[in-house]
Coordinates of C-alpha atoms and ligand atoms in Angstrom, one line a residue:
X32 CA 0.0 0.0 0.0
X33 CA 1.2 3.5 -0.8
X34 CA 0.9 5.9 2.2
X35 CA 2.2 9.5 2.0
X36 CA 4.1 11.5 4.6
X37 CA 0.8 12.8 5.9
X38 CA -0.6 9.3 6.4
X39 CA -2.9 9.5 3.4
X40 CA -3.5 6.3 1.5
X41 CA -2.6 6.8 -2.2
X42 CA -4.7 4.4 -4.4
X43 CA -5.6 6.6 -7.4
X44 CA -3.4 7.3 -10.4
X45 CA -4.1 9.8 -13.0
X46 CA -2.0 8.7 -16.0
X47 CA -1.4 11.1 -18.9
X48 CA -0.8 9.3 -22.1
X49 CA 0.1 12.3 -24.3
X50 CA 0.6 16.0 -24.1
X51 CA -0.9 16.6 -27.5
X52 CA -4.4 17.7 -28.2
X53 CA -6.6 18.4 -31.2
X54 CA -8.4 21.3 -29.4
X55 CA -6.9 24.5 -28.1
X56 CA -9.1 25.3 -25.1
X57 CA -8.1 28.8 -24.1
X58 CA -8.0 28.0 -20.3
X59 CA -5.6 25.1 -21.0
X60 CA -3.2 26.4 -23.6
X61 CA -2.4 29.3 -26.0
X62 CA -3.9 29.3 -29.6
X63 CA -0.5 28.2 -31.0
X64 CA -0.3 25.3 -28.5
X65 CA 2.6 24.7 -26.2
X66 CA 6.1 23.2 -26.9
X67 CA 4.9 19.7 -27.2
X68 CA 7.6 17.2 -26.3
X69 CA 9.4 15.1 -28.9
X70 CA 7.9 11.7 -29.5
X71 CA 10.8 9.8 -28.0
X72 CA 10.3 11.6 -24.7
X73 CA 6.8 10.3 -24.4
X74 CA 6.3 7.0 -22.6
X75 CA 5.6 4.2 -25.0
X76 CA 2.4 2.1 -24.6
X77 CA 4.6 -0.7 -23.2
X78 CA 6.2 1.6 -20.7
X79 CA 2.8 3.0 -19.7
X80 CA 1.5 -0.5 -19.2
X81 CA 4.6 -1.6 -17.2
X82 CA 4.4 1.5 -15.0
X83 CA 0.7 0.9 -14.4
X84 CA 1.4 -2.7 -13.4
X85 CA 4.1 -1.7 -11.0
X86 CA 1.9 0.9 -9.4
X87 CA -1.0 -1.5 -9.1
X88 CA 1.4 -4.0 -7.3
X89 CA 2.1 -1.1 -4.9
X90 CA -1.6 -0.5 -4.1
X91 CA -3.1 1.7 -6.9
X92 CA -6.6 0.3 -7.6
X93 CA -8.0 3.1 -9.7
X94 CA -6.5 4.6 -12.9
X95 CA -7.8 7.5 -14.9
X96 CA -6.4 7.9 -18.4
X97 CA -6.0 11.6 -19.3
X98 CA -3.7 13.8 -21.4
X99 CA -3.6 16.0 -23.6
X100 CA -6.4 14.2 -25.5
X101 CA -6.0 10.5 -24.8
X102 CA -7.5 9.5 -28.2
X103 CA -5.0 11.4 -30.3
X104 CA -2.8 8.4 -29.4
X105 CA -3.6 5.8 -32.1
X106 CA -2.3 3.0 -29.9
X107 CA -4.4 3.9 -26.8
X108 CA -6.8 0.9 -27.0
X109 CA -3.8 -1.4 -26.8
X110 CA -3.1 0.1 -23.3
X111 CA -6.8 -0.1 -22.4
X112 CA -6.8 -3.8 -23.2
X113 CA -3.7 -4.3 -21.0
X114 CA -5.2 -2.4 -18.1
X115 CA -8.4 -4.4 -18.1
X116 CA -6.3 -7.6 -17.6
X117 CA -4.5 -6.2 -14.4
X118 CA -5.6 -8.0 -11.2
X119 CA -6.2 -5.5 -8.4
X120 CA -7.1 -2.7 -10.7
X121 CA -10.8 -2.2 -10.0
X122 CA -11.6 1.1 -11.7
X123 CA -10.4 2.3 -15.1
X124 CA -11.7 5.6 -16.4
X125 CA -11.0 8.1 -19.1
X126 CA -11.1 11.9 -19.3
X127 CA -11.7 13.1 -22.9
X128 CA -12.9 16.0 -25.0
X129 CA -15.1 13.4 -26.8
X130 CA -14.0 14.5 -30.3
X131 CA -12.3 11.2 -31.3
X132 CA -13.9 8.6 -29.0
X133 CA -16.7 7.6 -31.5
X134 CA -14.9 4.7 -33.2
X135 CA -13.8 3.2 -29.9
X136 CA -17.1 3.3 -28.0
X137 CA -18.1 -0.3 -28.8
X138 CA -14.7 -1.7 -27.8
X139 CA -14.7 0.3 -24.6
X140 CA -18.0 -1.1 -23.7
X141 CA -17.0 -4.7 -24.4
X142 CA -13.8 -4.1 -22.3
X143 CA -16.1 -3.1 -19.4
X144 CA -14.7 0.5 -19.2
X145 CA -17.7 2.4 -18.2
X146 CA -16.5 5.6 -16.4
X147 CA -16.0 8.4 -18.9
X148 CA -15.6 12.1 -18.1
X149 CA -16.4 14.4 -21.0
X150 CA -15.2 18.0 -20.9
X151 CA -17.8 20.3 -22.3
X152 CA -17.6 24.0 -21.4
X153 CA -20.5 25.2 -23.4
X154 CA -23.9 24.0 -24.6
X155 CA -24.0 26.8 -27.1
X156 CA -22.1 26.0 -30.3
X157 CA -20.6 29.4 -30.9
X158 CA -19.4 29.6 -27.3
X159 CA -17.9 26.1 -27.5
X160 CA -16.0 27.1 -30.7
X161 CA -14.7 30.4 -29.1
X162 CA -13.4 28.5 -26.1
X163 CA -11.9 25.4 -27.8
X164 CA -10.8 27.4 -31.0
X165 CA -12.0 24.5 -33.1
X166 CA -15.4 23.6 -34.7
X167 CA -16.0 20.2 -33.1
X168 CA -19.2 20.9 -31.2
X169 CA -21.5 18.6 -33.2
X170 CA -19.1 15.6 -32.9
X171 CA -18.6 16.2 -29.2
X172 CA -22.3 16.6 -28.5
X173 CA -23.2 13.5 -30.6
X174 CA -20.6 11.4 -28.8
X175 CA -21.7 12.6 -25.4
X176 CA -25.3 11.6 -26.0
X177 CA -24.2 8.3 -27.5
X178 CA -22.1 7.5 -24.4
X179 CA -24.9 8.4 -22.1
X180 CA -27.6 6.4 -24.0
X181 CA -25.3 3.4 -24.4
X182 CA -25.1 3.1 -20.6
X183 CA -21.7 4.6 -19.8
X184 CA -21.3 6.3 -16.4
X185 CA -20.8 9.8 -17.8
X186 CA -19.7 12.9 -16.0
X187 CA -19.6 16.2 -17.8
X188 CA -16.9 18.6 -16.7
X189 CA -17.7 22.2 -17.2
X190 CA -15.2 24.9 -16.2
X191 CA -16.8 28.2 -15.2
X192 CA -15.0 30.9 -17.1
X193 CA -15.6 34.5 -16.3
X194 CA -17.0 36.5 -19.3
X195 CA -17.0 33.3 -21.4
X196 CA -19.5 30.6 -20.5
X197 CA -21.3 31.3 -17.2
X198 CA -24.5 32.0 -19.2
X199 CA -24.4 28.3 -20.1
X200 CA -24.3 27.0 -16.5
X201 CA -28.0 26.6 -16.2
X202 CA -28.6 25.4 -19.8
X203 CA -25.9 22.7 -19.4
X204 CA -27.4 21.6 -16.1
X205 CA -30.5 20.6 -18.2
X206 CA -28.5 17.6 -19.3
X207 CA -29.0 16.2 -15.8
X208 CA -32.7 16.9 -16.0
X209 CA -33.1 14.6 -19.0
X210 CA -30.3 12.1 -18.6
X211 CA -28.7 10.0 -15.8
X212 CA -25.5 12.0 -15.9
X213 CA -23.5 14.0 -13.5
X214 CA -22.7 17.6 -14.5
X215 CA -19.8 19.0 -12.6
X216 CA -18.8 22.6 -12.5
X217 CA -15.1 23.2 -11.9
X218 CA -13.2 26.3 -10.8
X219 CA -10.7 27.5 -13.3
X220 CA -7.0 27.1 -12.4
X221 CA -4.1 29.1 -13.7
X222 CA -2.5 26.2 -15.7
X223 CA -2.9 27.5 -19.2
X224 CA 0.6 27.6 -20.6
X225 CA 0.6 31.4 -20.7
X226 CA -2.7 31.7 -22.6
X227 CA -3.9 34.3 -20.0
X228 CA -3.2 35.3 -16.5
X229 CA -5.1 35.6 -13.3
X230 CA -4.4 35.3 -9.5
X231 CA -7.9 34.8 -8.2
X232 CA -11.3 33.8 -9.6
X233 CA -14.7 35.3 -9.3
X234 CA -16.6 32.2 -10.3
X235 CA -15.6 30.0 -7.4
X236 CA -17.7 27.1 -6.2
X237 CA -19.8 29.2 -3.9
X238 CA -20.6 31.7 -6.7
X239 CA -21.6 28.7 -9.0
X240 CA -23.8 27.3 -6.2
X241 CA -25.5 30.7 -5.6
X242 CA -26.2 31.0 -9.3
X243 CA -27.7 27.5 -9.5
X244 CA -29.8 28.2 -6.4
X245 CA -31.4 31.2 -8.1
X246 CA -33.0 28.8 -10.6
X247 CA -33.3 25.6 -8.4
X248 CA -33.7 26.7 -4.8
X249 CA -34.6 23.2 -3.5
X250 CA -31.5 21.3 -4.6
X251 CA -30.0 19.2 -1.8
X252 CA -26.6 17.8 -1.0
X253 CA -25.8 14.1 -1.6
X254 CA -23.3 12.0 0.4
X255 CA -19.9 11.7 -1.3
X256 CA -16.9 9.5 -0.7
X257 CA -14.3 11.0 1.7
X258 CA -11.7 11.3 -1.1
X259 CA -14.1 12.9 -3.6
X260 CA -13.0 16.2 -5.1
X261 CA -16.6 17.1 -6.0
X262 CA -19.4 18.2 -3.7
X263 CA -22.5 16.6 -5.1
X264 CA -26.2 17.7 -5.3
X265 CA -29.6 16.6 -6.6
X266 CA -32.3 18.7 -8.0
X267 CA -35.8 17.2 -7.3
X268 CA -37.2 15.7 -10.5
X269 CA -33.9 15.6 -12.3
X270 CA -32.7 12.1 -13.5
X271 CA -29.0 13.0 -12.9
X272 CA -27.0 15.0 -10.4
X273 CA -24.7 17.9 -10.3
X274 CA -21.5 18.8 -8.5
X275 CA -19.0 21.5 -7.9
X276 CA -15.2 21.0 -7.8
X277 CA -13.3 23.6 -5.8
X278 CA -10.0 23.0 -7.7
X279 CA -8.7 26.5 -7.1
X280 CA -10.2 27.0 -3.6
X281 CA -8.7 23.6 -2.7
X282 CA -11.1 22.5 0.0
X283 CA -10.4 18.8 -0.6
X284 CA -6.6 18.5 -0.1
X285 CA -6.8 16.9 3.3
X286 CA -8.1 13.7 1.9
X287 CA -6.2 13.6 -1.4
X288 CA -5.5 10.1 -2.6
X289 CA -4.0 10.9 -6.0
X290 CA -0.8 10.5 -7.8
X291 CA -0.2 11.9 -11.3
X292 CA 2.2 10.7 -13.9
X293 CA 2.7 12.8 -16.9
X294 CA 3.1 11.5 -20.5
X295 CA 6.9 11.9 -20.1
X296 CA 7.0 9.9 -16.9
X297 CA 7.2 12.9 -14.5
X298 CA 5.8 12.1 -11.0
X299 CA 3.5 14.9 -9.9
X300 CA 2.3 14.6 -6.3
X301 CA 0.1 17.7 -6.3
X302 CA -1.5 19.8 -9.1
X303 CA 0.2 22.8 -7.6
X304 CA 3.6 21.2 -7.4
X305 CA 6.4 20.7 -9.9
X306 CA 7.4 17.2 -10.9
X307 CA 9.4 15.5 -8.1
X308 CA 11.2 12.9 -10.3
X309 CA 11.0 11.1 -13.6
X310 CA 10.3 7.4 -14.0
X311 CA 11.0 7.2 -17.8
X312 CA 14.6 7.9 -17.3
X313 CA 14.9 5.3 -14.5
X314 CA 13.0 2.8 -16.6
X315 CA 15.1 3.3 -19.7
X316 CA 18.5 3.5 -17.8
X317 CA 18.2 0.6 -15.4
X318 CA 15.0 -1.2 -16.3
X319 CA 14.9 -2.3 -12.7
X320 CA 11.5 -2.7 -11.1
X321 CA 13.0 -2.1 -7.7
X322 CA 14.5 1.2 -8.7
X323 CA 11.2 2.3 -10.2
X324 CA 9.4 1.4 -7.0
X325 CA 12.0 3.2 -4.9
X326 CA 11.4 6.4 -6.9
X327 CA 7.6 6.1 -6.5
X328 CA 8.0 5.7 -2.7
X329 CA 10.4 8.7 -2.6
X330 CA 7.8 10.9 -4.4
X331 CA 4.9 9.7 -2.2
X332 CA 7.0 10.2 0.9
X333 CA 7.5 13.9 0.1
X334 CA 4.1 15.3 -0.7
X335 CA 3.0 18.8 0.2
X336 CA 0.1 18.7 2.7
X337 CA -2.1 21.0 0.6
X338 CA -2.1 22.7 -2.8
X339 CA -1.4 26.0 -1.0
X340 CA 1.8 24.6 0.6
X341 CA 2.9 23.3 -2.8
X342 CA 2.2 26.6 -4.5
X343 CA 4.3 28.4 -1.9
X344 CA 7.2 26.0 -2.5
X345 CA 7.1 25.9 -6.3
X346 CA 6.9 29.6 -7.1
X347 CA 6.4 29.6 -10.9
X348 CA 4.2 26.5 -11.2
X349 CA 1.5 28.6 -12.9
X350 CA 3.5 28.7 -16.1
X351 CA 2.5 25.0 -16.7
X352 CA -0.3 23.9 -19.1
X353 CA -2.9 21.4 -18.0
X354 CA -2.2 19.5 -21.2
X355 CA 1.2 18.5 -19.8
X356 CA -0.2 17.8 -16.3
X357 CA -3.2 15.8 -17.2
X358 CA -5.8 17.7 -15.1
Ligands
SAM608 N1 -8.3 16.5 -23.2 C1 -9.0 15.8 -22.2 C2 -10.2 16.7 -21.7 O1 -10.2 17.9 -22.0 O2 -11.1 16.2 -21.1 C3 -8.2 15.4 -21.0 C4 -7.1 16.3 -20.6 S1 -7.6 17.8 -19.8 C5 -6.1 18.6 -19.5 C6 -8.2 17.2 -18.3 C7 -9.2 18.1 -17.6 O3 -8.5 19.3 -17.2 C8 -10.3 18.6 -18.4 O4 -11.5 18.3 -17.7 C9 -10.1 20.1 -18.6 O5 -11.3 20.8 -18.6 C10 -9.3 20.4 -17.3 N2 -8.6 21.6 -17.4 C11 -7.7 22.0 -18.3 N3 -7.2 23.2 -18.1 C12 -7.7 23.6 -16.9 C13 -7.6 24.8 -16.1 N4 -6.8 25.8 -16.5 N5 -8.4 24.9 -15.0 C14 -9.2 23.9 -14.6 N6 -9.3 22.7 -15.3 C15 -8.6 22.6 -16.5
SF4_609 FE1 -7.2 19.7 -25.1 FE2 -8.3 18.9 -22.9 FE3 -6.6 21.0 -22.9 FE4 -9.0 21.3 -24.1 S1 -8.6 20.9 -21.9 S2 -7.0 21.9 -24.9 S3 -9.4 19.3 -24.8 S4 -6.1 18.9 -23.3

């Protein structure tokens, strides 16, 4: 079992499989993209699979595949097949922009991968295109509805962006009225690779909740797992639920059970921290499982207690882009 230096059990890995993306969401990266790493610095599918197996042997039982956009990697399904064979790995999920997932939906279903988070920051097409800087709305919307109606456990992630999409908060919530889906509203974080700058946000989770309350005064809170980053609610008469994720306010750090590995093998122990070490180099230099495990233990044993503590320690962490971190 992995336990950090604050006695928190670490059983959840967020594994980025690429830093590339076919969208250019303005809260994630600049219009021209970021300096994407050279191909040979990305972990291969075999390396991603090996690392996952090692981490599962150390006590990770939940893996979320993220990126960049996971499905820009043509060999992604090979990894997904490997993961489903791993004993002890009980929960495999994917976070995607849903532009490219269409051809893989049937196989994901047959592999038993049911938990899909879809990022959708607007229900209005023009707003979507302004934010993502691409014209993929119809594809995303069709894939989203297909995933929901085919029985996947879908969560929609919507980032509340001042002056950009807050007029869509109530309309996007309508998805939860008609479908058994969870719509989650996230606070924006300053990890956008220099796309824009801000030090504080006006649309924090309390503001989002007040806004929702103005239209749905009788929503009520649902119980959530202790390690959940979302605070979840139900509106009477709605088929689905909604939630808020205080990713900038950071109310959930105390029970954090996550470890992140970037597409280049960096170990990131907190969103607001810089990478502590790199597993690709260890894997390629020595190949030794013991050495890899040692590095994982070292990282887990040196975690900041909260995102605020990490931010204080790693001063220029806000120059990062979420496409390199994995969200
Ligand atoms: N491309 C996939 C997607 O968009 O779902 C997966 C990678 S993306 C980096 C993972 C998550 O991070 C998405 O839900 C995205 O909305 C979120 N994200 C990206 N930049 C963010 C930012 N600056 N603040 C808050 N969340 C962000
Ligand atoms: Fe791509 Fe996801 Fe970043 Fe948007 S949030 S640019 S879809 S990685």
